[in-house]
PDB file of C-alpha atoms in Angstrom:
ATOM      1  CA  MET A   1       0.000   0.000   0.000  1.00 41.00           C
ATOM      2  CA  GLU A   2       1.535   3.296  -1.108  1.00 42.00           C
ATOM      3  CA  GLU A   3       0.417   6.658   0.274  1.00 42.00           C
ATOM      4  CA  ILE A   4       0.238   9.526  -2.178  1.00 40.00           C
ATOM      5  CA  LEU A   5      -0.685  13.177  -1.945  1.00 45.00           C
ATOM      6  CA  PRO A   6      -2.887  14.885  -4.525  1.00 46.00           C
ATOM      7  CA  THR A   7      -0.789  17.095  -6.807  1.00 52.00           C
ATOM      8  CA  HIS A   8      -3.379  19.874  -6.853  1.00 55.00           C
ATOM      9  CA  PRO A   9      -5.612  20.100  -3.751  1.00 59.00           C
ATOM     10  CA  PRO A  10      -9.113  21.534  -4.312  1.00 67.00           C
ATOM     11  CA  ARG A  11      -9.303  25.326  -4.163  1.00 77.00           C
ATOM     12  CA  GLN A  12     -11.941  27.715  -2.864  1.00 89.00           C
ATOM     13  CA  HIS A  13     -12.162  31.098  -4.588  1.00 93.00           C
ATOM     14  CA  THR A  14     -13.547  34.257  -2.970  1.00 94.00           C
ATOM     15  CA  VAL A  15     -13.655  37.876  -4.109  1.00 97.00           C
ATOM     16  CA  VAL A  16     -13.206  40.656  -1.562  1.00 98.00           C
ATOM     17  CA  PRO A  17     -15.190  43.605  -2.934  1.00 98.00           C
ATOM     18  CA  ALA A  18     -13.541  47.010  -3.168  1.00 98.00           C
ATOM     19  CA  GLY A  19     -13.634  48.606   0.272  1.00 98.00           C
ATOM     20  CA  GLY A  20     -15.017  45.431   1.860  1.00 98.00           C
ATOM     21  CA  ALA A  21     -13.654  42.385   3.689  1.00 98.00           C
ATOM     22  CA  ARG A  22     -13.993  38.626   3.915  1.00 97.00           C
ATOM     23  CA  ALA A  23     -13.159  36.223   6.763  1.00 96.00           C
ATOM     24  CA  LEU A  24     -11.930  32.675   6.217  1.00 96.00           C
ATOM     25  CA  ALA A  25     -11.236  29.852   8.677  1.00 95.00           C
ATOM     26  CA  LEU A  26      -7.953  28.099   7.908  1.00 97.00           C
ATOM     27  CA  ALA A  27      -6.749  24.778   9.264  1.00 97.00           C
ATOM     28  CA  ALA A  28      -3.033  24.288   9.844  1.00 97.00           C
ATOM     29  CA  GLY A  29      -1.548  23.217   6.528  1.00 97.00           C
ATOM     30  CA  GLN A  30      -3.932  25.161   4.324  1.00 97.00           C
ATOM     31  CA  THR A  31      -2.630  27.945   2.112  1.00 97.00           C
ATOM     32  CA  LEU A  32      -4.221  31.293   1.337  1.00 98.00           C
ATOM     33  CA  ARG A  33      -3.320  33.267  -1.773  1.00 98.00           C
ATOM     34  CA  VAL A  34      -4.231  36.963  -1.869  1.00 98.00           C
ATOM     35  CA  VAL A  35      -4.428  38.286  -5.432  1.00 98.00           C
ATOM     36  CA  ASP A  36      -4.414  41.928  -6.531  1.00 98.00           C
ATOM     37  CA  LEU A  37      -6.976  41.562  -9.312  1.00 98.00           C
ATOM     38  CA  GLU A  38      -6.567  44.957 -10.994  1.00 97.00           C
ATOM     39  CA  GLY A  39      -3.264  46.216  -9.580  1.00 97.00           C
ATOM     40  CA  GLN A  40      -2.206  48.882  -7.069  1.00 97.00           C
ATOM     41  CA  GLN A  41      -4.628  47.733  -4.355  1.00 98.00           C
ATOM     42  CA  VAL A  42      -3.568  47.426  -0.719  1.00 98.00           C
ATOM     43  CA  GLY A  43      -4.970  44.594   1.396  1.00 98.00           C
ATOM     44  CA  ASP A  44      -5.094  44.531   5.196  1.00 98.00           C
ATOM     45  CA  VAL A  45      -4.617  40.966   6.458  1.00 98.00           C
ATOM     46  CA  PHE A  46      -5.488  40.066  10.065  1.00 98.00           C
ATOM     47  CA  ALA A  47      -5.085  36.624  11.643  1.00 98.00           C
ATOM     48  CA  PHE A  48      -6.416  35.194  14.927  1.00 98.00           C
ATOM     49  CA  VAL A  49      -5.984  31.781  16.550  1.00 97.00           C
ATOM     50  CA  ARG A  50      -9.274  30.052  15.857  1.00 95.00           C
ATOM     51  CA  ASP A  51     -10.013  28.887  19.411  1.00 94.00           C
ATOM     52  CA  ASP A  52      -8.596  31.952  21.168  1.00 95.00           C
ATOM     53  CA  PRO A  53      -8.902  35.328  19.396  1.00 94.00           C
ATOM     54  CA  LEU A  54      -6.879  36.908  22.202  1.00 96.00           C
ATOM     55  CA  GLU A  55      -3.891  35.356  20.407  1.00 97.00           C
ATOM     56  CA  TYR A  56      -3.366  37.011  17.042  1.00 98.00           C
ATOM     57  CA  HIS A  57      -0.736  37.991  14.527  1.00 98.00           C
ATOM     58  CA  SER A  58       1.525  40.629  16.040  1.00 98.00           C
ATOM     59  CA  ALA A  59       3.657  42.892  13.851  1.00 98.00           C
ATOM     60  CA  PRO A  60       6.147  43.830  16.613  1.00 98.00           C
ATOM     61  CA  HIS A  61       6.619  40.222  17.710  1.00 98.00           C
ATOM     62  CA  THR A  62       7.133  39.222  14.066  1.00 98.00           C
ATOM     63  CA  ARG A  63       9.717  41.946  13.480  1.00 98.00           C
ATOM     64  CA  ALA A  64      11.581  40.836  16.622  1.00 98.00           C
ATOM     65  CA  ALA A  65      11.553  37.202  15.488  1.00 98.00           C
ATOM     66  CA  VAL A  66      12.713  37.711  11.893  1.00 98.00           C
ATOM     67  CA  GLY A  67      14.906  40.776  12.427  1.00 98.00           C
ATOM     68  CA  ARG A  68      13.434  42.750   9.524  1.00 96.00           C
ATOM     69  CA  LEU A  69      10.502  45.036   8.805  1.00 96.00           C
ATOM     70  CA  PHE A  70       8.650  42.312   6.885  1.00 97.00           C
ATOM     71  CA  PRO A  71       9.320  38.560   6.622  1.00 98.00           C
ATOM     72  CA  ALA A  72      11.068  37.182   3.558  1.00 97.00           C
ATOM     73  CA  VAL A  73       9.651  34.241   1.602  1.00 97.00           C
ATOM     74  CA  GLY A  74      10.042  31.156   3.790  1.00 98.00           C
ATOM     75  CA  GLU A  75       9.885  33.101   7.059  1.00 98.00           C
ATOM     76  CA  ALA A  76       6.990  33.162   9.513  1.00 98.00           C
ATOM     77  CA  PHE A  77       4.622  35.707  11.006  1.00 98.00           C
ATOM     78  CA  PHE A  78       4.338  35.347  14.808  1.00 98.00           C
ATOM     79  CA  THR A  79       1.549  35.797  17.328  1.00 98.00           C
ATOM     80  CA  ASN A  80       1.534  38.058  20.373  1.00 98.00           C
ATOM     81  CA  ARG A  81       2.495  34.892  22.291  1.00 98.00           C
ATOM     82  CA  ARG A  82       5.547  34.432  20.042  1.00 98.00           C
ATOM     83  CA  ARG A  83       4.248  31.373  18.203  1.00 98.00           C
ATOM     84  CA  PRO A  84       4.706  31.050  14.424  1.00 98.00           C
ATOM     85  CA  MET A  85       1.250  31.447  12.889  1.00 98.00           C
ATOM     86  CA  LEU A  86       1.599  31.970   9.133  1.00 98.00           C
ATOM     87  CA  ARG A  87       4.477  31.325   6.735  1.00 98.00           C
ATOM     88  CA  LEU A  88       5.109  33.508   3.680  1.00 98.00           C
ATOM     89  CA  LEU A  89       5.167  30.862   0.954  1.00 97.00           C
ATOM     90  CA  ASP A  90       5.346  32.916  -2.207  1.00 97.00           C
ATOM     91  CA  ASP A  91       5.295  36.496  -3.440  1.00 98.00           C
ATOM     92  CA  THR A  92       4.894  37.296  -7.132  1.00 97.00           C
ATOM     93  CA  SER A  93       4.603  41.058  -6.540  1.00 96.00           C
ATOM     94  CA  ARG A  94       7.460  43.514  -6.400  1.00 86.00           C
ATOM     95  CA  GLY A  95       7.836  42.721  -2.710  1.00 88.00           C
ATOM     96  CA  SER A  96       6.533  45.993  -1.278  1.00 94.00           C
ATOM     97  CA  HIS A  97       4.503  45.242   1.850  1.00 98.00           C
ATOM     98  CA  ASP A  98       4.121  46.961   5.219  1.00 98.00           C
ATOM     99  CA  MET A  99       3.781  46.157   8.919  1.00 98.00           C
ATOM    100  CA  LEU A 100       4.263  49.682  10.303  1.00 97.00           C
ATOM    101  CA  ILE A 101       0.970  51.401   9.562  1.00 97.00           C
ATOM    102  CA  ALA A 102      -2.175  50.823  11.630  1.00 97.00           C
ATOM    103  CA  ALA A 103      -5.449  49.850   9.990  1.00 98.00           C
ATOM    104  CA  CYS A 104      -7.521  52.803   8.820  1.00 98.00           C
ATOM    105  CA  ASP A 105     -10.477  53.554  11.087  1.00 97.00           C
ATOM    106  CA  PRO A 106     -13.232  56.186  11.477  1.00 97.00           C
ATOM    107  CA  ALA A 107     -10.960  58.507  13.471  1.00 97.00           C
ATOM    108  CA  ARG A 108      -8.331  58.365  10.727  1.00 97.00           C
ATOM    109  CA  TYR A 109     -10.841  59.369   8.061  1.00 97.00           C
ATOM    110  CA  ALA A 110     -12.316  62.097  10.264  1.00 97.00           C
ATOM    111  CA  GLY A 111      -8.821  63.531  10.601  1.00 97.00           C
ATOM    112  CA  LEU A 112      -8.447  63.433   6.828  1.00 97.00           C
ATOM    113  CA  GLY A 113     -11.705  65.316   6.367  1.00 97.00           C
ATOM    114  CA  ALA A 114     -13.774  62.438   5.006  1.00 96.00           C
ATOM    115  CA  SER A 115     -17.526  62.433   5.439  1.00 92.00           C
ATOM    116  CA  ALA A 116     -19.064  60.372   8.244  1.00 92.00           C
ATOM    117  CA  GLY A 117     -19.594  56.726   7.400  1.00 94.00           C
ATOM    118  CA  HIS A 118     -16.481  56.345   5.248  1.00 97.00           C
ATOM    119  CA  PRO A 119     -15.639  52.594   5.227  1.00 97.00           C
ATOM    120  CA  SER A 120     -12.481  51.488   7.017  1.00 98.00           C
ATOM    121  CA  CYS A 121     -10.388  48.358   7.453  1.00 98.00           C
ATOM    122  CA  ALA A 122     -10.909  48.401  11.223  1.00 98.00           C
ATOM    123  CA  GLU A 123     -14.682  48.374  10.863  1.00 97.00           C
ATOM    124  CA  ASN A 124     -14.426  45.761   8.112  1.00 98.00           C
ATOM    125  CA  LEU A 125     -12.456  43.536  10.475  1.00 98.00           C
ATOM    126  CA  HIS A 126     -14.975  43.761  13.301  1.00 97.00           C
ATOM    127  CA  ARG A 127     -17.963  43.152  11.017  1.00 96.00           C
ATOM    128  CA  ALA A 128     -16.316  40.137   9.366  1.00 96.00           C
ATOM    129  CA  LEU A 129     -15.489  38.524  12.704  1.00 95.00           C
ATOM    130  CA  ALA A 130     -18.940  39.260  14.116  1.00 93.00           C
ATOM    131  CA  ASP A 131     -20.392  37.351  11.164  1.00 89.00           C
ATOM    132  CA  LEU A 132     -18.338  34.345  12.344  1.00 88.00           C
ATOM    133  CA  ASN A 133     -19.479  34.833  15.955  1.00 88.00           C
ATOM    134  CA  THR A 134     -15.924  35.819  16.870  1.00 87.00           C
ATOM    135  CA  PRO A 135     -16.283  39.346  18.253  1.00 84.00           C
ATOM    136  CA  ILE A 136     -13.143  41.175  19.375  1.00 90.00           C
ATOM    137  CA  THR A 137     -12.532  44.407  21.263  1.00 89.00           C
ATOM    138  CA  HIS A 138      -9.172  45.318  19.728  1.00 91.00           C
ATOM    139  CA  THR A 139      -7.785  45.983  16.250  1.00 96.00           C
ATOM    140  CA  PRO A 140      -4.321  44.442  15.821  1.00 97.00           C
ATOM    141  CA  GLN A 141      -1.688  45.829  13.490  1.00 96.00           C
ATOM    142  CA  PRO A 142      -2.436  44.303  10.076  1.00 98.00           C
ATOM    143  CA  ILE A 143      -0.163  42.735   7.504  1.00 98.00           C
ATOM    144  CA  ASN A 144      -0.519  45.381   4.781  1.00 98.00           C
ATOM    145  CA  VAL A 145       0.078  43.439   1.583  1.00 98.00           C
ATOM    146  CA  PHE A 146       1.043  45.449  -1.506  1.00 98.00           C
ATOM    147  CA  MET A 147       1.341  48.610   0.621  1.00 98.00           C
ATOM    148  CA  ARG A 148       4.462  50.670  -0.147  1.00 97.00           C
ATOM    149  CA  ILE A 149       5.813  52.587   2.846  1.00 97.00           C
ATOM    150  CA  THR A 150       9.476  53.555   2.768  1.00 95.00           C
ATOM    151  CA  VAL A 151      11.667  54.678   5.658  1.00 95.00           C
ATOM    152  CA  ASP A 152      14.081  57.530   4.997  1.00 95.00           C
ATOM    153  CA  ALA A 153      17.558  57.683   6.513  1.00 95.00           C
ATOM    154  CA  ASP A 154      16.284  60.141   9.125  1.00 95.00           C
ATOM    155  CA  GLY A 155      13.404  57.842  10.092  1.00 95.00           C
ATOM    156  CA  GLY A 156      10.726  59.645   8.103  1.00 97.00           C
ATOM    157  CA  LEU A 157       7.965  57.624   6.451  1.00 96.00           C
ATOM    158  CA  ARG A 158       6.851  58.054   2.847  1.00 96.00           C
ATOM    159  CA  TRP A 159       3.415  56.859   1.679  1.00 96.00           C
ATOM    160  CA  LEU A 160       3.750  55.690  -1.935  1.00 96.00           C
ATOM    161  CA  LEU A 161       1.366  54.312  -4.522  1.00 97.00           C
ATOM    162  CA  ALA A 162       1.208  50.517  -4.474  1.00 97.00           C
ATOM    163  CA  ALA A 163       3.450  49.023  -7.162  1.00 96.00           C
ATOM    164  CA  SER A 164       1.626  45.697  -7.503  1.00 97.00           C
ATOM    165  CA  ARG A 165       0.319  44.734 -10.927  1.00 97.00           C
ATOM    166  CA  ALA A 166      -2.889  42.973 -11.925  1.00 97.00           C
ATOM    167  CA  GLY A 167      -2.507  39.309 -10.991  1.00 98.00           C
ATOM    168  CA  ASP A 168       0.283  39.797  -8.455  1.00 98.00           C
ATOM    169  CA  SER A 169      -0.201  37.665  -5.368  1.00 98.00           C
ATOM    170  CA  VAL A 170       1.080  36.781  -1.907  1.00 98.00           C
ATOM    171  CA  SER A 171       0.627  33.271  -0.475  1.00 98.00           C
ATOM    172  CA  PHE A 172       0.514  32.266   3.187  1.00 98.00           C
ATOM    173  CA  GLU A 173       0.576  28.826   4.819  1.00 98.00           C
ATOM    174  CA  ALA A 174      -1.350  28.450   8.080  1.00 98.00           C
ATOM    175  CA  LEU A 175       0.872  27.017  10.801  1.00 98.00           C
ATOM    176  CA  LEU A 176      -1.964  27.119  13.362  1.00 98.00           C
ATOM    177  CA  ASP A 177      -5.718  26.754  13.021  1.00 98.00           C
ATOM    178  CA  CYS A 178      -6.745  30.358  12.549  1.00 97.00           C
ATOM    179  CA  VAL A 179      -9.269  32.854  11.228  1.00 97.00           C
ATOM    180  CA  VAL A 180      -7.931  35.270   8.629  1.00 98.00           C
ATOM    181  CA  VAL A 181      -9.679  38.481   7.604  1.00 98.00           C
ATOM    182  CA  VAL A 182      -8.678  40.288   4.407  1.00 98.00           C
ATOM    183  CA  SER A 183      -9.875  43.849   3.806  1.00 98.00           C
ATOM    184  CA  ALA A 184      -9.536  45.513   0.387  1.00 98.00           C
ATOM    185  CA  CYS A 185      -8.437  48.835   1.854  1.00 98.00           C
ATOM    186  CA  PRO A 186     -10.943  51.640   1.118  1.00 98.00           C
ATOM    187  CA  GLN A 187      -8.320  54.391   1.433  1.00 98.00           C
ATOM    188  CA  ASP A 188      -9.080  56.953  -1.289  1.00 96.00           C
ATOM    189  CA  ILE A 189      -7.613  60.107   0.262  1.00 96.00           C
ATOM    190  CA  VAL A 190      -3.962  59.211   0.947  1.00 95.00           C
ATOM    191  CA  GLY A 191      -2.335  58.051  -2.302  1.00 94.00           C
ATOM    192  CA  ILE A 192      -1.594  54.388  -1.600  1.00 96.00           C
ATOM    193  CA  ASN A 193      -4.152  52.692  -3.874  1.00 97.00           C
ATOM    194  CA  GLY A 194      -4.535  53.226  -7.617  1.00 93.00           C
ATOM    195  CA  PRO A 195      -7.232  55.456  -9.138  1.00 92.00           C
ATOM    196  CA  GLY A 196      -9.624  54.093  -6.506  1.00 92.00           C
ATOM    197  CA  PRO A 197     -10.116  51.026  -4.304  1.00 96.00           C
ATOM    198  CA  THR A 198     -10.608  47.775  -6.221  1.00 98.00           C
ATOM    199  CA  ALA A 199     -11.311  44.147  -5.376  1.00 98.00           C
ATOM    200  CA  LEU A 200      -8.930  41.441  -4.167  1.00 98.00           C
ATOM    201  CA  GLY A 201      -9.112  37.728  -4.865  1.00 98.00           C
ATOM    202  CA  LEU A 202      -8.656  34.967  -2.284  1.00 98.00           C
ATOM    203  CA  GLU A 203      -7.725  31.403  -3.133  1.00 98.00           C
ATOM    204  CA  LEU A 204      -7.823  28.858  -0.304  1.00 96.00           C
ATOM    205  CA  THR A 205      -6.464  25.346  -0.785  1.00 92.00           C
ATOM    206  CA  SER A 206      -7.776  22.313   1.043  1.00 77.00           C
ATOM    207  CA  VAL A 207      -5.472  20.482   3.424  1.00 69.00           C
ATOM    208  CA  ARG A 208      -3.617  17.799   1.516  1.00 58.00           C
ATOM    209  CA  LYS A 209      -5.002  14.390   2.481  1.00 51.00           C
ATOM    210  CA  ARG A 210      -3.192  11.133   2.186  1.00 43.00           C
ATOM    211  CA  GLU A 211      -4.836   8.592  -0.064  1.00 44.00           C
ATOM    212  CA  GLY A 212      -4.242   4.857  -0.172  1.00 43.00           C
ATOM    213  CA  ARG A 213      -3.469   3.106  -3.427  1.00 43.00           C
ATOM    214  CA  ALA A 214      -2.901  -0.613  -3.938  1.00 40.00           C
TER     215      ALA A 214
END
């Protein structure tokens, strides 16, 4: 009896509408691919341990673990309890991502002069988790995929237009059972997205199962 693994596990496809969010439950071993469908669109990615949302992806703990501003392909993202949670499997974009900038929220847009009710990644996160009966009281620092923030020699930050092209993607492997929320950032005042917010694609693979063959 020989055990084999399927070459191409089944895939689940989801579209995150422009300015909206989607939540997905991942089992350890599954992979999630985030695709910039039209180009120059930032995505805020949040991750929580499925059975304990008080443990979540932590940008400062990740930076301490990997010794860089953003993990390289093959490196992990860590939780606030210093456990590896996600692994960066692949990156077909130009490699510009961010873990310095907080998720946009109503106060941020009020400060920018936006009208009341402007959508935000923070609100998207809370709504998406509430739909899964996983309410939270905090908004962790997101993994800002495709977001281009540079640090000058004097420590100054520069907010630049995303350089990702249509079809560029970032892939993560779940190392723990977790819930991941992806928000297609609705920012349309600060120049980080293209002409306007657009949709993102999500592709979730099934866990590879061993099959028996005579």
